[in-house]
Every structure is written in C-alpha cells, then in structure tokens.
Short mmCIF file of C-alpha atoms and ligand atoms in Angstrom, two decimals:
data_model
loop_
_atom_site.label_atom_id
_atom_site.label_comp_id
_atom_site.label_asym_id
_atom_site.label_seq_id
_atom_site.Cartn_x
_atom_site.Cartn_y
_atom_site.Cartn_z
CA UNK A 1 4.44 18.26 62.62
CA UNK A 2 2.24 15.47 60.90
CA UNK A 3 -0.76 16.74 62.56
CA UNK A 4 0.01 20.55 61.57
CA UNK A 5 0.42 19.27 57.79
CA UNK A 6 -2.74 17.54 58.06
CA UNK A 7 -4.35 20.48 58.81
CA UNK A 8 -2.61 22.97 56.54
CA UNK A 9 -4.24 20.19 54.36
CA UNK A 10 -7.49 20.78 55.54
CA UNK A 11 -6.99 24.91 54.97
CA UNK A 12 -6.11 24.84 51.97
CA UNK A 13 -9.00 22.96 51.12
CA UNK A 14 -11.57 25.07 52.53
CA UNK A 15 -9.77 28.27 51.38
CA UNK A 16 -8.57 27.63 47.56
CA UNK A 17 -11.42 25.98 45.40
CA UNK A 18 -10.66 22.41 44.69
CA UNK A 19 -10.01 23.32 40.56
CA UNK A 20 -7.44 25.88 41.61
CA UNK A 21 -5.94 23.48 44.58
CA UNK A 22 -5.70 20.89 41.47
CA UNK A 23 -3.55 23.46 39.27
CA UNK A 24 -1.55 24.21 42.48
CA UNK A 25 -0.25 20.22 42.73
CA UNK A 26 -0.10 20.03 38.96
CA UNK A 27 2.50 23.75 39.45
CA UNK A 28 4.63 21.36 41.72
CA UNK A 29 4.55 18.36 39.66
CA UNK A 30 5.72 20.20 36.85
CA UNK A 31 8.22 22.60 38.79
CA UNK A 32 9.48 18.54 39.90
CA UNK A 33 9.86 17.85 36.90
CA UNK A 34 12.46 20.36 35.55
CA UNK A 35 14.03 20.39 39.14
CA UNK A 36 12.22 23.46 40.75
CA UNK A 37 10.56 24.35 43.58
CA UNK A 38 7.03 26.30 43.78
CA UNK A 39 5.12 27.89 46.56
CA UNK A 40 2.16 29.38 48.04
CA UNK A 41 3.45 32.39 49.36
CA UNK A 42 2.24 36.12 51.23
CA UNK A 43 -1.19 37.00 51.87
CA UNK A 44 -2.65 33.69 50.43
CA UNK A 45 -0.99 31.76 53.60
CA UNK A 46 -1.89 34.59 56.26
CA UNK A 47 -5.70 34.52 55.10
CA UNK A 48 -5.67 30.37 54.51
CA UNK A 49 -4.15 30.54 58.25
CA UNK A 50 -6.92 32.83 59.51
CA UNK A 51 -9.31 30.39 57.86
CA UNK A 52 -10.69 32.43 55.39
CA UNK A 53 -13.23 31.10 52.97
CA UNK A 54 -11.41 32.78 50.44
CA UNK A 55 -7.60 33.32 49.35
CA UNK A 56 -6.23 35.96 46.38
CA UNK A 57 -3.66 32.75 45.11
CA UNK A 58 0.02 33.49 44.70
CA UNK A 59 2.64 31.57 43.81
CA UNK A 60 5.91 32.13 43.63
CA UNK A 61 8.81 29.82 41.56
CA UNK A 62 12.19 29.39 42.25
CA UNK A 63 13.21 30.37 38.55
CA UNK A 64 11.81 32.45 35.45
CA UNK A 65 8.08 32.56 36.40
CA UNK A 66 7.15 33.53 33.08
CA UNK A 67 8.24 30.11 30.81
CA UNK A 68 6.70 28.61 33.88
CA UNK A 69 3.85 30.11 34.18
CA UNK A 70 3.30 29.50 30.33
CA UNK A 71 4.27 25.73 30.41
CA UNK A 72 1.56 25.79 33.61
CA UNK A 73 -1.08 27.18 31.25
CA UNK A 74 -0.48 25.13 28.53
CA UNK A 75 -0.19 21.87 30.58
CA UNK A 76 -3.80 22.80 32.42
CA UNK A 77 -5.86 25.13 29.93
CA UNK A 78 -5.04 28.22 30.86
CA UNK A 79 -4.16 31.47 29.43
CA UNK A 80 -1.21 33.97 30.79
CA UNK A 81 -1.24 37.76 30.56
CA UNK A 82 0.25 41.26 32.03
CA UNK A 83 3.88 40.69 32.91
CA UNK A 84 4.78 43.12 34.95
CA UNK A 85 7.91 44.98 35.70
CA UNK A 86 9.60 42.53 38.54
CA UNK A 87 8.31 39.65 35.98
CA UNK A 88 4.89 38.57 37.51
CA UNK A 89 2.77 36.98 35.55
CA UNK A 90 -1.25 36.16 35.94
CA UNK A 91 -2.13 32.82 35.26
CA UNK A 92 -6.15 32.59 34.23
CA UNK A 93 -7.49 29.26 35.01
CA UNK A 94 -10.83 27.55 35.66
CA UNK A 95 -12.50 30.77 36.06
CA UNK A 96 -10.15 32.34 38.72
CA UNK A 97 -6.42 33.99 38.56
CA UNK A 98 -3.01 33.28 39.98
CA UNK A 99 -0.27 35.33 40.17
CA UNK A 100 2.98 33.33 39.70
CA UNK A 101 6.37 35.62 40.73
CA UNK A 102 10.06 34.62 40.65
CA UNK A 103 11.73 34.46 43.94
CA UNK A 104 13.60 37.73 44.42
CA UNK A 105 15.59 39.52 46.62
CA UNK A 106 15.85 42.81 46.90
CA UNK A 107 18.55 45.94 47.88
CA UNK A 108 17.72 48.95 48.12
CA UNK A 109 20.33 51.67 47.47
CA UNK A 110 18.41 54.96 48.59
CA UNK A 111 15.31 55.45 51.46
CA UNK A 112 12.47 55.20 49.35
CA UNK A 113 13.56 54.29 45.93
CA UNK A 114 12.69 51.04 44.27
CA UNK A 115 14.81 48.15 44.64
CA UNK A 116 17.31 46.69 42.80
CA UNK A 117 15.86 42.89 42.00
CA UNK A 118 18.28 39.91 41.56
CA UNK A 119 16.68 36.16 41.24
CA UNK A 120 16.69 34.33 44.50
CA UNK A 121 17.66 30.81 45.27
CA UNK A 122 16.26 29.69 47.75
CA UNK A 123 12.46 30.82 49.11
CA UNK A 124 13.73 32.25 52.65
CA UNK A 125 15.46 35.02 50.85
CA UNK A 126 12.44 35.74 48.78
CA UNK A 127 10.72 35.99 52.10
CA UNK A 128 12.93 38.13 53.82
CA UNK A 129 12.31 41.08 51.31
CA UNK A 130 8.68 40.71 52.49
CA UNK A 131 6.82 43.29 54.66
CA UNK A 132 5.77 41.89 57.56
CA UNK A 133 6.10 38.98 59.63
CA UNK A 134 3.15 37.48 58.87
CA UNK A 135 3.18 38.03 55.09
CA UNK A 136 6.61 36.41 55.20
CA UNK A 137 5.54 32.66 55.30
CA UNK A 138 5.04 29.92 52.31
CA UNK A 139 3.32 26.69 51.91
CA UNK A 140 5.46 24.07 49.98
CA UNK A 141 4.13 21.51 48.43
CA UNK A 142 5.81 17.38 49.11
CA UNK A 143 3.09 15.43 48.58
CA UNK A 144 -0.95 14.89 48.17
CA UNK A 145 -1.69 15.03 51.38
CA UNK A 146 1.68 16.49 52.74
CA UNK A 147 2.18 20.08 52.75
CA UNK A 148 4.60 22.12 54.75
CA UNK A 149 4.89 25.80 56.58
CA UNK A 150 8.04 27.74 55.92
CA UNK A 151 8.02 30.03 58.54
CA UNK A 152 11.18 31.67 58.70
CA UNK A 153 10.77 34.87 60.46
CA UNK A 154 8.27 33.93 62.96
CA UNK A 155 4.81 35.16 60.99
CA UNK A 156 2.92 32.46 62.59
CA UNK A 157 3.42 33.25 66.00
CA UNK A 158 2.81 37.03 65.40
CA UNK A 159 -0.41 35.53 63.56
CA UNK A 160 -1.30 34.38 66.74
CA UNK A 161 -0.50 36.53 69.07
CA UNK A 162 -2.38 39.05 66.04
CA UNK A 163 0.82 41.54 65.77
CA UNK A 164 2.21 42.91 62.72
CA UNK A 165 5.97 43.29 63.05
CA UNK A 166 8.75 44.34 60.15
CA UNK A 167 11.03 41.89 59.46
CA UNK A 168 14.42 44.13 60.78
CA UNK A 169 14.85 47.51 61.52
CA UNK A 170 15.25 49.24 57.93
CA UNK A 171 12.21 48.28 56.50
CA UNK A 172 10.48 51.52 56.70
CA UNK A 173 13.82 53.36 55.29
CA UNK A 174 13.61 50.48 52.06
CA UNK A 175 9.64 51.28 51.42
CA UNK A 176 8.02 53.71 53.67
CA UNK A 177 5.01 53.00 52.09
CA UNK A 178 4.63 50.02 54.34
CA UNK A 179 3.54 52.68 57.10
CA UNK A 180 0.04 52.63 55.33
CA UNK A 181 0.59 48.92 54.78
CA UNK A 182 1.18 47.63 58.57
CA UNK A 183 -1.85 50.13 59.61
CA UNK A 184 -4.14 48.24 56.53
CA UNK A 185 -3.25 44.82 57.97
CA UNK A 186 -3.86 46.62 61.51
CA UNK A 187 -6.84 47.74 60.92
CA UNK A 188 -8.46 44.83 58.64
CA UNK A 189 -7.41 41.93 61.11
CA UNK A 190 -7.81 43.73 64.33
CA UNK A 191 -4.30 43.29 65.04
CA UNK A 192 -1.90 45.44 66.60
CA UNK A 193 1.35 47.17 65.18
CA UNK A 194 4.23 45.82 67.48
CA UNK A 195 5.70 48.21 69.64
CA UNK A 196 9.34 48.15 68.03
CA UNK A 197 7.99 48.30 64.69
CA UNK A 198 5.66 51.25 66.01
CA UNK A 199 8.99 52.81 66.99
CA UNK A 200 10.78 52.21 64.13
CA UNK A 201 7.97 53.21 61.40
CA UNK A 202 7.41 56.83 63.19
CA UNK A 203 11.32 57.07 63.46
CA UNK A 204 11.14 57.03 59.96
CA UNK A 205 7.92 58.40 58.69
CA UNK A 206 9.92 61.14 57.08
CA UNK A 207 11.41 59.48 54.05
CA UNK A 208 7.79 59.49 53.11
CA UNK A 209 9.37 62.50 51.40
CA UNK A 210 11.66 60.28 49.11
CA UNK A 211 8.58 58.10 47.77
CA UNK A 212 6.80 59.08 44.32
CA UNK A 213 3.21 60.15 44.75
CA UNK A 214 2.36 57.48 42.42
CA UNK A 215 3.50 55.04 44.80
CA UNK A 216 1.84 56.80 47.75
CA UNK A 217 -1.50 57.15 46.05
CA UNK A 218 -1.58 53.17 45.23
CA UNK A 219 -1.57 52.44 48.74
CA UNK A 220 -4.28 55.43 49.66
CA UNK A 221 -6.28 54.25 46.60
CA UNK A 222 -5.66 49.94 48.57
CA UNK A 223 -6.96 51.60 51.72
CA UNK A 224 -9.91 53.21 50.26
CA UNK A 225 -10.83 50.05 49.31
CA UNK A 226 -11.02 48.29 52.69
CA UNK A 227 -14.28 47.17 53.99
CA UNK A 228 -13.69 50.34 56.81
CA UNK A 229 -11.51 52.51 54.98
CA UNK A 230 -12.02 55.05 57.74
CA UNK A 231 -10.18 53.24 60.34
CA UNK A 232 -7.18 53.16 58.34
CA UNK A 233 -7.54 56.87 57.32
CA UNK A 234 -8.17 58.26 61.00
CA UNK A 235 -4.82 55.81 62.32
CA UNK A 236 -2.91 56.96 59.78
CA UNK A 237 -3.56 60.69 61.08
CA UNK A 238 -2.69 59.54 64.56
CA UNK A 239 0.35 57.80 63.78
CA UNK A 240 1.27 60.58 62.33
CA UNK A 241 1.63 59.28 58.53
CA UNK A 242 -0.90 61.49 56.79
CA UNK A 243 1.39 64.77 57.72
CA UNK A 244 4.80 62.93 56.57
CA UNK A 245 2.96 62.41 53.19
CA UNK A 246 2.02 66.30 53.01
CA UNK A 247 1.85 68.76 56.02
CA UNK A 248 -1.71 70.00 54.79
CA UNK A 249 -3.21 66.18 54.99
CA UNK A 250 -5.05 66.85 57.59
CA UNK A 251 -8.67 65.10 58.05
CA UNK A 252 -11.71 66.12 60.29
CA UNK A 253 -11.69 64.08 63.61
CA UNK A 254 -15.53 62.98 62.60
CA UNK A 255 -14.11 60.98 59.92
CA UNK A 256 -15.43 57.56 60.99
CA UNK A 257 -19.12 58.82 62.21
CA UNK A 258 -18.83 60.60 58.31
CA UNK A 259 -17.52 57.31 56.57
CA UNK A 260 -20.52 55.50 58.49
CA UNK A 261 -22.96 58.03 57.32
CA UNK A 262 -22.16 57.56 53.75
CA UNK A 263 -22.37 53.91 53.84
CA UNK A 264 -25.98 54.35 55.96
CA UNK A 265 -27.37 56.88 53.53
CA UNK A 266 -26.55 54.89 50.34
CA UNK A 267 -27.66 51.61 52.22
CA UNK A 268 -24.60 49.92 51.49
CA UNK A 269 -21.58 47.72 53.68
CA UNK A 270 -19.06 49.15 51.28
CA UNK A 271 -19.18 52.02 49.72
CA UNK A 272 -17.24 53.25 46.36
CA UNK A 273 -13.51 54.43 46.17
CA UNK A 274 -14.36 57.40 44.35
CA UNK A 275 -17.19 58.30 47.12
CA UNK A 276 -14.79 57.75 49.82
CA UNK A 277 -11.69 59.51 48.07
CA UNK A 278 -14.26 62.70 47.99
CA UNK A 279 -15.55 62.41 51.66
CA UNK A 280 -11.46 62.58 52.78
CA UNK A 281 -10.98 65.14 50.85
CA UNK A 282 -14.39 67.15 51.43
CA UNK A 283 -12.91 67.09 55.37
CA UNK A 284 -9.00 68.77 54.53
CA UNK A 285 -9.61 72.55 53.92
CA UNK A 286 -10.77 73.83 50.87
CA UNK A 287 -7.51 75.87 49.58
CA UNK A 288 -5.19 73.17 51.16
CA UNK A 289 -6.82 70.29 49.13
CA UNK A 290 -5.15 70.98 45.87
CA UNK A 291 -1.63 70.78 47.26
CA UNK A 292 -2.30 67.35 49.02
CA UNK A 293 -3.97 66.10 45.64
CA UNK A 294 -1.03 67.17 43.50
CA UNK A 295 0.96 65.27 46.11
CA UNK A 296 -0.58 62.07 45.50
CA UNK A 297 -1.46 62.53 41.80
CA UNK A 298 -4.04 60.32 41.78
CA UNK A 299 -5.43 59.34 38.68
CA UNK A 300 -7.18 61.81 36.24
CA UNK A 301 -10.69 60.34 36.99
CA UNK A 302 -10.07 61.09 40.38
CA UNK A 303 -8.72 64.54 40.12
CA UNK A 304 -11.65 65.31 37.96
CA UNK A 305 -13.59 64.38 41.15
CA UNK A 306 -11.59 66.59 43.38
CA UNK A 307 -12.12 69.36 40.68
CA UNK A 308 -16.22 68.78 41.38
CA UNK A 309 -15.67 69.25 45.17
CA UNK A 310 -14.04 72.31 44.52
CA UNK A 311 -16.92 73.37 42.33
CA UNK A 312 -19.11 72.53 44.15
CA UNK A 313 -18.05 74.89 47.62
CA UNK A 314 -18.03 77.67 44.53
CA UNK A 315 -21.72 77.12 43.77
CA UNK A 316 -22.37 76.75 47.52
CA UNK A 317 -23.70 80.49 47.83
CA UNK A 318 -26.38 79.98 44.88
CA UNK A 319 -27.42 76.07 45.88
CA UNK A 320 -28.47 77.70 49.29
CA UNK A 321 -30.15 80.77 48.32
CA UNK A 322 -33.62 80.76 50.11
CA UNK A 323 -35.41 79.59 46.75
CA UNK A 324 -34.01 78.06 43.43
CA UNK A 325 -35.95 77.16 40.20
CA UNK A 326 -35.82 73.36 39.31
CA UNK A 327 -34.24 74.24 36.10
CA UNK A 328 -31.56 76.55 37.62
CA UNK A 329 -30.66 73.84 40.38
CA UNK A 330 -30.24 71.07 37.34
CA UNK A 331 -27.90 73.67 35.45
CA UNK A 332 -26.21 74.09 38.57
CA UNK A 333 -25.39 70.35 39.09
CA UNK A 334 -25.73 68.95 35.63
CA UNK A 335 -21.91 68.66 35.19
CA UNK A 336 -20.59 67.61 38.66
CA UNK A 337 -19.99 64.05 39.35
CA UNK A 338 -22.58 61.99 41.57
CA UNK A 339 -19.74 61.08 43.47
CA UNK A 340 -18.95 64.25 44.58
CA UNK A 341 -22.16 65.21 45.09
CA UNK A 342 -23.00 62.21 47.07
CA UNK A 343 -19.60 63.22 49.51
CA UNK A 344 -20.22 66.38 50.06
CA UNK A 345 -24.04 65.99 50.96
CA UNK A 346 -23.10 63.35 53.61
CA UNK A 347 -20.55 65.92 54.79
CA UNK A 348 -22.31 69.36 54.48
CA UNK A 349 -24.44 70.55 57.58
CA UNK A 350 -26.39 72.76 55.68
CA UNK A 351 -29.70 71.44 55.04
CA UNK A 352 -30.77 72.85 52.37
CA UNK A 353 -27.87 71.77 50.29
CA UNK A 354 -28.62 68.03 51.12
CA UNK A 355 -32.35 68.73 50.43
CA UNK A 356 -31.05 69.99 46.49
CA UNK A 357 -28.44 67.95 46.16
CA UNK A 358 -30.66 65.08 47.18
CA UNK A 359 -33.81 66.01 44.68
CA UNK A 360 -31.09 66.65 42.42
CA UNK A 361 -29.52 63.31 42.31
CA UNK A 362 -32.94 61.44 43.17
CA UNK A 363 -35.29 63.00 40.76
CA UNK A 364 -33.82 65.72 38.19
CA UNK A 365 -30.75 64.12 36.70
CA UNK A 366 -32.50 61.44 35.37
CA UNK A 367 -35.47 63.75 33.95
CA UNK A 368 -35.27 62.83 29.69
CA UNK A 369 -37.72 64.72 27.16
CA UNK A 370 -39.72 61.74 25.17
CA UNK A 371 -38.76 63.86 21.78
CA UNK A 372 -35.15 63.63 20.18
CA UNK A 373 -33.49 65.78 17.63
CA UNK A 374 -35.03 63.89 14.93
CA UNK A 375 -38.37 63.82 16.17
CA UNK A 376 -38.15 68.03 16.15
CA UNK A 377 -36.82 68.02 12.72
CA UNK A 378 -39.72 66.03 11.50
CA UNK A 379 -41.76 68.88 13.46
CA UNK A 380 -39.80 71.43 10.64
CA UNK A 381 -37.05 73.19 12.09
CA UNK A 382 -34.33 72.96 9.99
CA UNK A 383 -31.44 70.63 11.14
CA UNK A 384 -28.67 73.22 13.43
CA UNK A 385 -28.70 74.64 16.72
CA UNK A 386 -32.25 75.39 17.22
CA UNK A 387 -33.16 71.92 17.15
CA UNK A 388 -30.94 71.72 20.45
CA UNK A 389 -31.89 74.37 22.07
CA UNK A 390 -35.65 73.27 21.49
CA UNK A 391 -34.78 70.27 23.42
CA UNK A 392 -33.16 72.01 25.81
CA UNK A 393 -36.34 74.30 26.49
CA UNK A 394 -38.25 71.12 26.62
CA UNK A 395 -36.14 69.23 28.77
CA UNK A 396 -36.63 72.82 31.55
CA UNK A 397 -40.38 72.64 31.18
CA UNK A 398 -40.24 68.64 32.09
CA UNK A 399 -37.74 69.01 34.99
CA UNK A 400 -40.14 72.46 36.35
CA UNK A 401 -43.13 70.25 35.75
CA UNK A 402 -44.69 72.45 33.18
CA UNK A 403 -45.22 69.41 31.02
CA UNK A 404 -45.51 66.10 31.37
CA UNK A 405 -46.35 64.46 28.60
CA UNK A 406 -45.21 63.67 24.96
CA UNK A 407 -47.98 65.51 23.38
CA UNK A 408 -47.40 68.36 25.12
CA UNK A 409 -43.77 67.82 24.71
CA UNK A 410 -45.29 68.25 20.87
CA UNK A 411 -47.29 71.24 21.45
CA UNK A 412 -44.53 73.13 22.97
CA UNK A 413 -41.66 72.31 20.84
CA UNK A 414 -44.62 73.04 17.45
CA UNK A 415 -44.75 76.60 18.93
CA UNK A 416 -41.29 77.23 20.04
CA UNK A 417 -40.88 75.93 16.20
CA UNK A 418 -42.43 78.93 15.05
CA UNK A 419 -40.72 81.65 17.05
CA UNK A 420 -37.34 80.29 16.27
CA UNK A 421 -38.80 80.37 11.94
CA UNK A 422 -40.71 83.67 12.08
P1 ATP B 501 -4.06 42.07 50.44
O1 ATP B 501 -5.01 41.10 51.05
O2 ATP B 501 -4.25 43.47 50.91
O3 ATP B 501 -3.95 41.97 48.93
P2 ATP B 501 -1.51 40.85 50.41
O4 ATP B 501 -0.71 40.30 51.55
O5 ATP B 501 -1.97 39.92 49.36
O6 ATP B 501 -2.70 41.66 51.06
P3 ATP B 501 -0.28 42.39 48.31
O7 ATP B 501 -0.06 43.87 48.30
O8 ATP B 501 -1.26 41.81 47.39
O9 ATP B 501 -0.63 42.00 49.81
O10 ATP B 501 1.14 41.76 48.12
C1 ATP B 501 1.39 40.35 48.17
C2 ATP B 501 2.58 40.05 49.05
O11 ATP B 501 3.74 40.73 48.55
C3 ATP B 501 2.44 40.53 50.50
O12 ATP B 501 1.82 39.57 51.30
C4 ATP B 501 3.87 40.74 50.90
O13 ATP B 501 4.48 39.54 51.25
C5 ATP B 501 4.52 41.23 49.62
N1 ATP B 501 4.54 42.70 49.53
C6 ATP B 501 3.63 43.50 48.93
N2 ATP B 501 3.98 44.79 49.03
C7 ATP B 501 5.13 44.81 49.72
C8 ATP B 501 6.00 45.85 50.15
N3 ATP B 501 5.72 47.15 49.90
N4 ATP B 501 7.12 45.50 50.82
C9 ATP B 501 7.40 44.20 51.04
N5 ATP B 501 6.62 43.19 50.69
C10 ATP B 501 5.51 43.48 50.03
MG1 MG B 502 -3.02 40.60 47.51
#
C-alpha cells in the first residue's frame, strides 16, 4: 500500500503541473477545514494511471461545489464561471481549469431520460453512477506525500487487463449514450469492450430511441473529435449503434482509408470536426442524409455544412462538364463552405471535380481586385449598384486572368465607367 501511494505520488506529479497539484492540496486543506472531503475523480485518474503527460483535472466535493469552489478561488487567485445544470463549476487557475462537481447519485426513472440528482455522501456512491469501470475510481488526498486509490468497482484491474466494463447490468437502459462512450474509450486506449458489457450494450441498443438527438449528437460531435475519429465511427456501425440511432445511418465500409485520406491530403494528424462531420455524411446516401441529420440536430453551423454537401451533389453535373470558365467555376463554389468542399473532394472519384474543387479552394477563392468601392467612386460612377457590379466585373477578369494588375484594374473599371454613364 505505502509503495502504491508513493507512486500515485509520483503520477500525479508528472501528470498535473506542479501549480495546479498545489491548488489540489490547498482544495483538501480547505475542504479539512470545514469538515469535507475532496477528490480527484473520472478520467483525470484513468489518464494519471496510464501515465499520461497530461490530465483534464476534476474534482469532485462531498458538499455544494459551488461555495466551494468560490472559497477555492478566492483562497488561491482564481476566478469561477459556467455553473452548469447538475451544479459544476470551472475553477480558472494559474493558467489552466478545473472542474469541481458535487458528489451525486443518480436514479433514473425512464430508459434514456436524464436522471434524477440527489447530493451524495459518501464518494463510492458518486462513483457508482459512473460509466465505466475504469472511470469509476478517485484519488483522495491524506497527506503531502500520502495519497490514496478508491477503487471501488474494480477500474484498476480492468485498467490493466485494458477492458472497459459497465458498472451493473442497467447501465445502457439509464444512458444509452454510453454505447458511443465505451466504443470512444475502446477505441482511444486500445482496449477492449468486455464481453458481458458487449452483451448487455447490444441487448439494449434500442432505447437509443428514448435519447434526445441533442444528447446523441454531443457524443457524435466527442467522437469526431478523437485523434482517429474513424475507428470509432466504423465500430459503432459494426456494433450495430449507428442503425439504433437512425435506420438510414449507414456509412461506406472505406471509411477509415477515407478518414486517412483527408488527414494525408491536408497534411495534418488531426483533422477538423466540421471536415470530418462532412466526410461521414458525404458516405450515407444522398436523400437519406437529411433524415439522419434531423435525427441528431446538430448544431446550425453544422447543418449549414450538411446543406453545402447537398449543394454541392446538385452542382455536380455543371462542376464536371468537359470545360468550365474560371469565373463560372468561382460562382459555382463561391458560397459553399471549404469544409464541405474539402470532404467531398477527398471522397469524390471523379477527377475532374477534385481538379476544380482543388484550383478552386487553392487559387480562386482567395483572388481580391486591388480597387474597392471607394476607389471606383473616385473613378466617377455615382455611389449605387454599379459601383458593385464594376467590382464584380473586375474581380471575373482577375480570377480569368484577363488582368493582372491595378492599373489595368483602372483601365477596365474607367471604361466599364462609361458604359454604365452613357
Ligand atoms: P475524456 O477524456 O473523453 O474527456 P472523461 O473520462 O474525462 O473522458 P467526460 O465525458 O469528460 O469523460 O466525463 C468525466 C467523467 O464523468 C467520466 O470519467 C465518467 O466518470 C463520468 N461520466 C461522463 N459521462 C457519463 C455518462 N454518460 N454516464 C456515466 N458517467 C459519466
Ligand atoms: Mg473529460
């Protein structure tokens, strides 16, 4: 035991930076003080166990978190904001941020619905309404250099034997949307789901059903953002989750090769959310994708992406005719996200839509004319519409290559002047 403190010790030390390891002890000294108890709790204690270099730091406080966490930020410089609706609060402090919770426990009264949240006296309980095994452990603090594992549901030895087990048999029925959370930790650690809890989570994949899109997209959207979100996107479809969250969620068995192409082409290890949301989607059909989309009602910026796709397979027929002007290519793709464009060139096969999409994004969208509106006025067309659509006309002859130049940006817009006066 002495020698597993001493190196719990040691983790936290190489995992938490010493400033924020400092405001941990000062959290107990002052929880001591008023007769509580604080820990380091979830994924902070699975990744400081792992060894990583670096921990997201939660604590959680046996009491209101909120008076605590302010007393914590007053008593070490901080500054405490966003309470959110189970009464977490982040704690900024020396540069970095801590989320400090109240122990809860939690009933649920239907599959799927949120839970009903009552304060929790004692940290095991607050851990037993905890995903998995190995997000169910806490470090608590005796001591400077005594710390102690509470381990009460066995995370550490699924930690090392790298399994990721529920912690009893309803815990898919309480929040299905752990499905897409148990293939995350899956995925990201290399681990494997446990057999039972494989059983158990495709028992019941279908009260999917019960859970709010809202709900279902955050997870998606916490996937997305995983260093290989295609791993987690392509299990999901063979464990079967992807269909219980909408029959038509169905993505092209090339996903990962296409997920590695997009990362290749843009010379990147991670590429963005948006870019990745887009590639899924570019894979369902094209008249299935809107159902699945208004399933997850994702977030307006992202629908407006999805909307692009959609364009985009419209204008398919004219961005692959034989031979486009430079000008009618830019109209074509002025108002379509980069994004999108970037998702559906990794995906398309056609080669002449990568070619346009690809001297559209790496040459013509950036074209500018030198002139602006008030350098035309000064030229003497009145201020009003023609002044725009003189830049426009200038802006054509730049992207065709007709001029290059400011004076001849002044030449041309002098004698498209005078038409537009005469
Ligand atoms: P990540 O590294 O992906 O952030 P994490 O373990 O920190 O992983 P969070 O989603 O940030 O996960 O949540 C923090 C902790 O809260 C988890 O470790 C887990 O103990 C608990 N938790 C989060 N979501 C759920 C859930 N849906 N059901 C039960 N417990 C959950
Ligand atoms: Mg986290």
């Amino acid at each position: 035991m002495q020698n597993y403190n001493l190196d719990l010790i040691s983790k936290l030390q190489s995992s938490i930076p010493k400033d924020i390891l400092g405001v941990l002890w000062q959290a107990h000294h002052l929880a001591q003080d008023s007769g509580q108890e604080v820990y380091l709790v979830g994924g902070a204690v699975r990744d400081l166990l792992l060894g990583s270099k670096q921990v997201d730091v939660d604590i959680t406080i046996i009491g209101p978190a909120v008076d605590f966490a302010e007393n914590l930020a007053e008593y070490t410089g901080g500054r405490v904001s966003s309470i959110s609706q189970f009464g977490t609060v982040k704690l900024h402090v020396a540069g970095h941020t801590v989320d400090i919770a109240t122990a809860r426990e939690e009933s649920y009264t239907a599959p799927g619905a949120l839970p009903t949240v009552r304060p929790a006296p004692i940290i095991e309980i607050d851990l037993f309404r905890r995903d998995f095994t190995i997000n169910a452990m806490a470090i608590g603090f005796i001591d400077q250099d005594q710390v102690e594992l509470i381990d009460p549901w066995g995370g550490l030895s699924d930690l090392l034997q790298e399994n990721v087990t529920v912690l009893h048999s309803k815990s898919f029925q309480d929040d299905p949307t752990r499905a897409l959370r148990a293939v995350r930790y899956e995925q990201r650690l290399g681990f494997t789901i446990d057999p039972y809890t494989e059983h158990l989570m495709r028992q019941d994949l279908h009260y999917i059903s019960e859970v709010s899109g809202e709900r279902v997209w955050n997870e998606i959207e916490r996937s997305l953002q995983e260093d290989h979100p295609e791993k987690v996107i392509s299990r999901c479809q063979e464990l079967g989750i992807l269909k219980a969250i909408h029959p038509d969620f169905v993505v092209r068995g090339d996903i990962i090769e296409l997920f590695q192409r997009l990362r290749i082409e843009r010379g990147v290890h991670r590429a963005n959310t948006r870019q990745y949301l887009c590639l899924v989607f570019v894979t369902i059909e094209p008249e299935k994708r809107q159902e699945v989309a208004s399933r997850l009602r994702p977030p307006g910026k992202y629908l407006r992406l999805l909307r692009d796709l959609q364009t985009i397979d419209l204008l398919l027929p004219q961005l692959t005719r034989d031979s486009i002007g430079l000008d009618e290519l830019y109209r074509c793709l002025r108002n379509l996200n980069d994004d999108a464009l970037v998702a559906y060139y990794v995906w398309t096969d056609s080669a002449l839509a990568r070619e346009r999409i690809d001297l559209y994004i790496g040459d013509l969208k950036d074209v500018r004319t030198s002139l602006n509106g008030k350098d035309v006025v000064a030229l003497g067309v009145p201020e009003g519409p023609a002044v725009g659509e003189i830049l426009q006309q200038l802006l054509y002859a730049r992207i065709k290559g007709e001029i290059k130049t400011r004076p001849e940006e002044i030449e041309m817009a002098k004698s498209l002047a005078k038409e537009t006066t005469a």
